[in-house]
Coordinates of C-alpha atoms in Angstrom, one line a residue:
Chain A
M29 CA 0.0 -0.1 0.0
A30 CA 3.6 2.4 0.9
Q31 CA 4.3 1.6 -2.9
N32 CA 1.4 3.2 -4.2
Q33 CA 1.4 6.3 -1.7
P34 CA 1.6 9.7 -3.8
T35 CA 4.9 11.3 -3.5
W36 CA 3.5 14.5 -1.0
L37 CA 2.7 12.2 1.2
K38 CA 5.7 9.9 1.3
L39 CA 7.3 13.1 2.0
V40 CA 5.0 14.0 4.8
H41 CA 5.8 10.3 6.4
R42 CA 9.5 10.7 6.4
A43 CA 9.3 14.5 8.2
E44 CA 7.0 13.7 11.0
R45 CA 9.2 10.6 11.4
A46 CA 12.7 12.4 11.4
V47 CA 10.9 14.9 13.8
G48 CA 9.2 12.6 15.4
D49 CA 12.1 10.3 16.5
H50 CA 13.3 13.2 18.8
V51 CA 10.0 14.3 20.2
E52 CA 9.5 10.4 21.7
A53 CA 13.3 10.5 22.8
F54 CA 12.8 13.7 24.6
V55 CA 9.1 13.1 25.8
T56 CA 10.3 9.4 27.1
S57 CA 13.4 11.9 29.1
D58 CA 14.2 11.8 32.4
V59 CA 14.1 15.4 32.0
Y60 CA 10.7 15.9 30.3
F61 CA 8.3 14.2 33.2
D62 CA 11.1 16.5 35.5
L63 CA 9.4 19.2 33.4
L64 CA 6.1 18.1 33.5
T65 CA 5.9 17.5 37.3
Q66 CA 7.5 20.4 38.2
G67 CA 5.3 22.7 35.7
T68 CA 2.2 20.9 37.0
R69 CA 3.2 21.6 40.3
A70 CA 3.7 25.5 39.4
S71 CA 0.6 25.8 37.6
R72 CA -1.4 24.3 40.4
R73 CA 0.0 27.2 42.8
V74 CA -1.0 29.4 40.6
L75 CA -4.0 28.6 40.5
Q76 CA -4.3 27.6 44.7
A77 CA -2.9 31.7 44.5
A78 CA -5.6 32.9 42.7
E79 CA -9.0 31.3 44.1
S80 CA -7.5 32.1 47.5
V81 CA -7.6 35.4 46.4
S82 CA -11.2 35.2 44.6
R83 CA -12.0 33.6 47.7
E84 CA -11.7 36.1 50.2
W85 CA -13.1 38.8 47.8
L86 CA -16.1 36.7 47.7
H87 CA -17.0 35.9 50.6
L88 CA -17.1 39.5 51.5
W89 CA -20.0 40.0 50.0
N90 CA -21.5 36.2 51.3
L91 CA -20.9 35.2 47.7
P92 CA -19.8 31.1 47.4
A93 CA -16.8 30.6 45.7
S94 CA -16.3 27.4 43.3
S95 CA -13.5 26.2 45.9
D96 CA -17.3 26.0 48.2
V97 CA -19.4 24.3 45.7
R98 CA -16.3 21.7 45.1
R99 CA -16.0 20.9 48.7
L100 CA -20.1 20.9 48.7
H101 CA -20.1 18.2 46.3
E102 CA -17.2 16.1 47.7
Q103 CA -19.4 16.0 50.8
L104 CA -22.5 14.4 48.7
S105 CA -20.7 12.6 46.6
R106 CA -19.2 11.3 50.4
V107 CA -23.2 10.6 51.2
E108 CA -23.7 9.7 48.4
R109 CA -21.2 7.0 48.0
T110 CA -22.6 5.6 52.0
L111 CA -25.9 5.7 50.4
A112 CA -25.5 3.4 47.7
D113 CA -23.0 1.1 49.8
V114 CA -25.8 0.3 52.4
A115 CA -28.3 -0.2 49.4
K116 CA -26.1 -2.1 47.9
E117 CA -25.8 -4.5 51.0
V118 CA -29.4 -4.6 51.7
N119 CA -30.2 -5.8 48.3
D120 CA -27.3 -8.6 48.3
R121 CA -28.7 -9.4 51.7
A122 CA -32.0 -10.2 49.8
E123 CA -31.3 -11.7 46.9
N124 CA -28.9 -14.1 49.3
G125 CA -33.2 -14.5 51.1
A126 CA -31.7 -12.9 54.6
R127 CA -33.0 -9.8 56.1
P128 CA -31.2 -7.3 57.3
K129 CA -30.8 -7.5 61.0
P130 CA -32.8 -4.1 62.6
E131 CA -30.3 -2.5 64.2
K132 CA -30.8 -1.9 68.4
P133 CA -32.1 1.2 69.4
Q134 CA -29.1 3.0 71.4
Chain B
M25 CA 12.8 6.9 -23.7
T26 CA 10.2 9.1 -22.8
P27 CA 7.1 8.0 -22.2
V28 CA 4.3 8.6 -25.1
L29 CA 1.2 10.7 -23.2
N30 CA -2.2 8.2 -23.9
P31 CA -4.9 10.7 -24.2
A32 CA -7.7 8.7 -23.1
S33 CA -5.3 7.2 -19.9
V34 CA -5.0 11.2 -19.0
I35 CA -8.4 11.6 -19.4
S36 CA -9.6 9.0 -17.2
R37 CA -7.0 9.7 -14.6
I38 CA -8.7 13.6 -14.7
N39 CA -11.7 12.4 -14.8
R40 CA -10.9 9.9 -11.4
D41 CA -9.6 12.9 -9.9
V42 CA -12.7 15.2 -10.3
E43 CA -14.1 12.2 -9.0
R44 CA -12.5 12.1 -5.9
S45 CA -12.6 15.7 -5.0
L46 CA -16.1 15.8 -5.2
L47 CA -15.9 12.3 -2.6
R48 CA -13.3 14.2 -0.7
A49 CA -15.4 17.1 0.1
R50 CA -18.8 15.5 0.8
N51 CA -16.4 13.3 3.4
G52 CA -15.4 16.0 4.5
V53 CA -17.8 17.1 5.3
R54 CA -19.4 14.5 6.8
Y55 CA -15.8 13.5 8.9
A56 CA -16.5 17.3 10.6
T57 CA -20.1 16.9 11.4
T58 CA -20.7 13.5 12.6
K59 CA -19.6 10.9 14.6
A60 CA -18.9 7.0 13.9
N61 CA -21.5 4.6 14.5
V62 CA -19.9 2.6 17.3
G63 CA -20.6 0.2 19.2
A64 CA -23.6 -0.9 16.9
T65 CA -24.0 -4.9 17.4
P66 CA -27.6 -5.2 19.7
R67 CA -27.2 -6.2 22.9
D68 CA -29.0 -6.7 26.4
V69 CA -28.5 -5.4 30.0
V70 CA -28.4 -8.4 31.5
W71 CA -27.0 -7.1 34.7
R72 CA -25.8 -3.5 36.8
R73 CA -24.4 -2.7 39.3
D74 CA -23.2 0.8 40.2
R75 CA -21.6 2.4 36.7
A76 CA -21.4 -1.1 35.7
E77 CA -23.0 -3.5 33.2
L78 CA -22.5 -6.4 31.4
W79 CA -24.0 -6.6 27.9
R80 CA -25.2 -10.2 25.9
Y81 CA -25.1 -9.0 22.6
R82 CA -27.9 -10.9 20.0
S83 CA -26.9 -12.3 16.8
A84 CA -28.9 -14.4 13.8
T85 CA -26.2 -17.4 14.1
P86 CA -27.1 -20.1 16.5
I87 CA -25.2 -20.5 19.7
R88 CA -22.3 -24.0 18.6
Y89 CA -20.1 -23.2 21.7
R90 CA -20.0 -23.2 25.3
P91 CA -19.0 -22.0 27.7
P92 CA -19.7 -17.7 26.8
V93 CA -17.2 -15.6 26.6
V94 CA -17.1 -13.0 28.5
I95 CA -15.1 -10.1 27.6
V96 CA -13.5 -7.8 30.8
H97 CA -12.6 -4.6 29.3
S98 CA -10.3 -2.1 30.5
L99 CA -10.9 0.4 32.8
V100 CA -9.6 3.7 31.0
S101 CA -10.8 3.3 27.9
R102 CA -14.3 2.5 25.8
S103 CA -15.5 -0.8 25.6
Y104 CA -16.4 0.0 22.2
I105 CA -13.0 -0.4 20.2
L106 CA -14.0 -4.6 20.4
D107 CA -17.5 -3.4 18.8
L108 CA -15.8 -0.6 16.7
R109 CA -18.4 -0.4 14.0
P110 CA -20.6 -2.9 11.4
G111 CA -18.4 -4.7 9.6
S112 CA -15.6 -4.5 11.5
S113 CA -16.1 -5.2 15.1
A114 CA -14.4 -8.2 17.0
V115 CA -17.8 -8.7 19.5
E116 CA -19.5 -9.8 16.0
F117 CA -16.9 -11.7 14.4
L118 CA -17.4 -13.9 17.8
L119 CA -21.1 -14.1 17.1
G120 CA -20.5 -15.2 14.0
Q121 CA -18.3 -18.0 14.8
G122 CA -21.1 -19.3 16.9
H123 CA -19.9 -18.1 20.7
D124 CA -22.0 -16.5 22.8
V125 CA -20.3 -13.4 23.8
Y126 CA -21.0 -10.9 26.9
M127 CA -19.1 -7.9 27.5
L128 CA -18.4 -6.2 31.0
D129 CA -18.6 -2.7 30.7
W130 CA -16.9 -0.7 33.8
G131 CA -19.3 2.5 32.7
V132 CA -17.6 6.3 33.3
A133 CA -16.4 6.7 36.5
D134 CA -17.3 9.8 38.7
E135 CA -17.0 11.2 42.1
R136 CA -18.9 7.9 43.3
D137 CA -16.4 5.7 42.0
A138 CA -13.5 7.4 43.9
D139 CA -13.0 4.6 46.6
N140 CA -13.0 2.3 44.1
T141 CA -10.2 -0.7 44.6
L142 CA -8.9 -3.3 43.1
A143 CA -11.0 -5.3 45.4
T144 CA -14.2 -3.4 44.0
Y145 CA -13.8 -5.0 41.1
V146 CA -12.0 -8.3 41.1
D147 CA -14.2 -9.3 44.4
E148 CA -17.4 -7.4 44.0
Y149 CA -18.7 -7.0 40.5
L150 CA -16.9 -9.9 38.6
P151 CA -18.7 -12.4 40.7
R152 CA -21.3 -11.1 40.2
A153 CA -21.0 -10.8 36.8
V154 CA -19.9 -14.3 35.7
A155 CA -23.0 -15.9 38.8
A156 CA -25.4 -13.4 35.9
V157 CA -23.6 -15.2 32.9
E158 CA -24.5 -18.4 34.4
R159 CA -27.9 -17.4 35.2
E160 CA -28.8 -16.0 31.9
S161 CA -26.9 -18.4 29.9
E162 CA -27.9 -21.5 31.9
V163 CA -24.3 -22.7 32.3
D164 CA -21.5 -23.5 35.3
E165 CA -18.8 -22.5 33.2
V166 CA -17.2 -19.4 31.5
T167 CA -14.5 -18.5 29.2
L168 CA -13.1 -14.8 30.3
A169 CA -11.1 -12.8 28.0
G170 CA -9.4 -10.1 29.6
Y171 CA -8.6 -6.9 27.6
C172 CA -5.5 -5.0 28.7
L173 CA -5.9 -3.8 32.7
G174 CA -9.4 -5.9 32.6
G175 CA -7.0 -8.9 31.7
T176 CA -5.2 -8.7 35.2
F177 CA -8.3 -8.4 36.8
A178 CA -9.7 -11.6 34.8
S179 CA -6.7 -13.3 36.3
L180 CA -7.1 -11.9 40.1
Y181 CA -10.7 -13.0 40.0
A182 CA -10.0 -16.4 38.5
A183 CA -7.0 -17.6 41.0
G184 CA -9.6 -16.9 43.6
P185 CA -11.4 -19.8 45.2
G186 CA -14.6 -21.8 43.5
T187 CA -14.4 -20.0 40.4
S188 CA -15.6 -21.0 37.4
V189 CA -13.8 -20.0 34.6
R190 CA -12.6 -22.7 32.2
N191 CA -10.3 -20.5 29.3
L192 CA -9.1 -17.5 30.5
I193 CA -7.5 -14.7 27.6
L194 CA -5.2 -12.3 28.4
M195 CA -5.3 -9.6 25.6
A196 CA -2.6 -6.9 25.8
S197 CA -2.2 -7.2 29.2
P198 CA 0.5 -5.7 31.9
V199 CA 2.2 -7.8 33.8
D200 CA 5.8 -6.4 33.9
Y201 CA 5.4 -3.0 34.6
S202 CA 9.4 -2.6 34.7
A203 CA 8.8 -3.1 30.8
M204 CA 5.9 -0.4 30.8
G205 CA 7.7 2.3 29.1
A206 CA 8.5 6.2 30.7
M207 CA 5.7 7.3 31.7
V208 CA 5.0 4.3 34.3
A209 CA 8.7 4.5 34.7
A210 CA 8.3 7.8 36.3
V211 CA 5.8 7.0 38.7
R212 CA 7.7 4.2 40.0
E213 CA 10.5 6.2 40.5
G214 CA 8.3 9.1 42.7
R215 CA 9.1 11.5 40.0
L216 CA 5.5 11.4 39.0
Q217 CA 3.4 11.0 42.6
P218 CA -0.2 9.3 42.0
D219 CA -1.7 12.4 44.2
E220 CA -0.9 14.8 41.5
L221 CA -3.0 13.2 39.0
V222 CA -6.6 12.7 40.5
D223 CA -8.6 15.7 39.9
E224 CA -10.9 16.9 42.6
S225 CA -13.8 14.3 41.8
G226 CA -10.6 12.0 43.2
N227 CA -10.2 10.4 40.2
V228 CA -7.5 10.1 37.3
P229 CA -9.6 12.5 34.8
A230 CA -10.0 11.5 31.7
D231 CA -8.5 14.0 29.5
A232 CA -5.3 12.9 31.8
L233 CA -5.1 9.9 30.3
Y234 CA -5.8 10.7 26.8
S235 CA -2.9 13.0 27.0
G236 CA -0.3 10.2 28.4
F237 CA -1.5 7.9 25.7
F238 CA -1.1 11.1 23.3
M239 CA 2.5 11.9 24.5
L240 CA 3.5 8.4 23.8
A241 CA 4.1 9.5 20.0
P242 CA 2.8 13.4 19.7
T243 CA 3.4 13.7 16.2
K244 CA 2.2 10.7 15.0
Q245 CA -1.4 12.5 14.4
V246 CA 0.2 14.4 11.5
A247 CA 1.1 11.6 9.6
Q248 CA -2.3 10.4 10.3
Y249 CA -4.1 13.6 9.2
A250 CA -2.3 13.4 5.8
T251 CA -3.3 9.8 5.0
L252 CA -6.8 10.5 5.7
L253 CA -6.3 13.6 3.6
E254 CA -5.4 11.9 1.1
N255 CA -7.7 8.7 1.4
L256 CA -10.7 11.2 1.9
W257 CA -12.5 10.0 -1.3
N258 CA -12.6 6.3 0.2
D259 CA -15.7 5.3 2.7
E260 CA -14.5 3.0 4.1
F261 CA -11.1 4.6 5.0
V262 CA -13.3 6.8 6.2
E263 CA -15.8 5.6 8.7
G264 CA -12.6 3.1 10.4
Y265 CA -10.5 6.2 10.5
Q266 CA -13.4 8.1 12.3
A267 CA -14.3 5.0 14.2
M268 CA -10.5 4.8 15.5
S269 CA -9.9 8.4 16.6
Q270 CA -12.8 9.2 18.1
W271 CA -11.8 6.0 19.8
S272 CA -8.2 7.2 20.8
R273 CA -9.7 10.5 22.3
D274 CA -12.5 8.8 24.0
H275 CA -11.4 8.2 27.5
V276 CA -12.6 7.8 31.0
P277 CA -11.8 8.6 34.7
F278 CA -9.3 6.1 36.4
P279 CA -11.0 5.6 39.9
G280 CA -8.8 7.4 42.2
A281 CA -8.6 4.6 45.4
A282 CA -7.7 1.9 42.5
M283 CA -4.7 3.5 40.4
R284 CA -3.5 4.3 44.1
E285 CA -2.8 0.4 44.5
V286 CA -2.7 -0.5 41.0
V287 CA 0.9 2.6 41.1
D288 CA 1.9 0.7 45.3
E289 CA 0.6 -2.8 44.0
L290 CA 1.7 -3.6 40.0
V291 CA 3.6 -0.7 39.2
R292 CA 6.6 0.0 42.8
R293 CA 6.4 -3.6 43.9
N294 CA 5.9 -4.9 40.7
A295 CA 3.6 -7.9 42.3
L296 CA 2.4 -9.9 39.2
M297 CA 6.0 -10.7 38.4
T298 CA 6.0 -12.1 42.0
G299 CA 2.5 -14.1 41.3
R300 CA 1.5 -12.7 44.5
V301 CA -0.9 -9.8 44.3
R302 CA -2.5 -8.2 47.7
V303 CA -6.4 -7.7 46.8
G304 CA -8.3 -6.2 49.4
T305 CA -7.4 -8.5 52.2
R306 CA -5.6 -11.3 50.9
T307 CA -3.1 -12.2 48.7
V308 CA -3.9 -14.0 45.3
D309 CA -1.2 -16.6 43.6
L310 CA -1.7 -16.1 40.3
G311 CA -0.3 -19.7 39.9
D312 CA -3.8 -20.8 41.5
V313 CA -5.2 -20.2 38.6
R314 CA -6.5 -23.6 37.1
S315 CA -8.1 -22.5 34.2
N316 CA -6.8 -23.1 30.3
V317 CA -4.9 -20.1 29.8
L318 CA -3.6 -18.0 26.7
N319 CA -1.5 -15.3 26.6
A320 CA -1.9 -13.1 23.5
F321 CA 0.1 -9.5 22.8
A322 CA 1.2 -8.3 19.8
E323 CA 4.7 -7.2 18.6
K324 CA 3.8 -3.5 17.9
D325 CA 2.3 -2.8 21.1
N326 CA 3.3 0.6 22.2
V327 CA 0.9 1.4 25.3
V328 CA 1.9 -2.7 26.5
P329 CA 4.6 -3.3 25.2
P330 CA 5.3 -7.2 24.8
E331 CA 8.0 -7.3 26.7
A332 CA 5.5 -6.9 29.2
A333 CA 2.7 -9.0 28.7
E334 CA 5.2 -11.9 27.4
P335 CA 6.0 -13.1 31.7
A336 CA 2.2 -14.3 31.8
T337 CA 2.6 -16.9 30.0
S338 CA 5.0 -18.5 33.3
I339 CA 3.0 -17.4 35.8
I340 CA -0.4 -16.9 35.8
G341 CA -1.8 -20.6 36.3
R342 CA -0.7 -24.1 35.5
P343 CA 2.3 -25.0 33.4
E344 CA 0.4 -27.4 31.2
R345 CA -2.6 -25.6 30.8
R346 CA -0.8 -22.3 29.7
A347 CA -0.2 -21.1 25.9
E348 CA 0.9 -18.0 24.0
L349 CA 0.2 -15.9 21.1
R350 CA 2.2 -13.9 19.3
L351 CA 0.4 -11.4 17.1
R352 CA 1.6 -8.9 14.6
G353 CA 0.1 -5.1 14.7
G354 CA 0.0 -2.7 17.8
H355 CA -2.3 -2.4 20.8
V356 CA -5.7 -2.1 19.0
T357 CA -5.1 -5.8 16.6
F358 CA -7.3 -8.2 18.7
A359 CA -10.0 -4.6 17.4
T360 CA -9.5 -3.6 13.9
G361 CA -7.6 -4.2 11.3
R362 CA -6.5 -6.1 8.0
V363 CA -4.4 -8.1 11.3
A364 CA -7.0 -8.1 13.2
F365 CA -9.5 -9.9 11.4
N366 CA -7.3 -12.3 8.8
H367 CA -5.2 -13.2 11.9
T368 CA -5.9 -12.1 15.6
L369 CA -9.6 -13.1 16.2
P370 CA -9.3 -16.1 13.8
A371 CA -6.3 -17.2 16.3
L372 CA -8.5 -16.4 18.9
S373 CA -11.5 -18.0 18.5
D374 CA -9.9 -21.2 17.3
W375 CA -8.3 -21.1 20.8
I376 CA -11.7 -21.0 22.3
V377 CA -13.2 -23.3 20.3
A378 CA -10.4 -26.4 20.9
H379 CA -10.8 -25.3 24.8
S380 CA -15.3 -25.4 24.3
T381 CA -17.9 -27.9 24.0
E382 CA -19.3 -27.8 20.5
L383 CA -22.8 -28.1 21.1
D384 CA -25.3 -30.8 18.6
P385 CA -27.3 -29.7 17.6
P386 CA -26.7 -25.3 18.2
K387 CA -28.6 -23.8 20.2
E388 CA -30.8 -20.8 18.7
R389 CA -30.5 -17.3 20.5

């Protein structure tokens, strides 16, 4: 199939490999992963700093910031997970023919 | 000697080029405005738990072999790679060979799945899904075919006590994580920390996974686009390209707790290579797998290199029940392309048939 390729396509493939081999060597190097990690940490720090400024400003006006919504979302997910676990346990017991034991009053 | 220009051949060439230009324009618009028809084989959901679903595929071909084939998909990609499009689908191929085919799809993980561990998949979902297959198909054994990380889950499950896995197939399933390439090495050496990969949902976002796979060959896309441009007149090529490129961009979030466990246990401890892996509160010994085991991997796989998959042949299962299938092609040689349909899938089907029971007469679905 490669033999039937037009010349321009062969040239593109050859150029891509010429550049690609070097790029691939770089993106699999220790330097790249160190840069990636440093970059990720730096951008996270910048984002956190920006968030803390905007949060303070929004709280001044008694408005929720995105971090408040996120925290709420996380709490909701935890509740949902707990509920799902309970529901699964009840279902499993029902499937196995056992009835869930009623909780003793405290 | 200079070639003589034949007017008839010049005219036919111009005609062909004009025709192809029109087809390129039409297919270009179609490519930009429509989505590929992926995962189209008719199916029924026969079991579900949380986001996980078990699908049983329908077909006009009667079932000729038992036990049914249950495909256990990977956790970080979409399962439609194995049912890519009509006429080019691994699922369709296996149905056509007379197998009863199921797919265990883990769904798209969200915040509710962030605490899922390896035990969630191996000890909670898999036993229930296999029980559902046995109920649905009225059998007491299954063939488990795990793709990529799904192969690891299937192996860990098959090594457990009282399982009913007659055959275990590993498709591009990593075992030696020290041979998994630079990104995994960066995680192993601590240059990339698992917690840095997790977002506020508690999972590794799909975008991060896509970037990881994209960076394996970042310039390849240029060559692929050029090839697409040249073949844009060809409907068949464009449909295949569109489906494949859609899948390669379409990842799913990796549950955070499972990812941390994969990093600690499989990547840093390289536990699969020792044959003993901690799952929840127990230790699984891969030598306890009593099934027939086929380890299938591809020579040009740059996601799970052959060096990472090959050791399974000497670790999982009993030595007298192990087999190996070394394939041409890359990570998707199980799913798409000429090699898949001419070599890979026929070889897989032949192995399954050789380790299955033929139904006489075949059973209508």
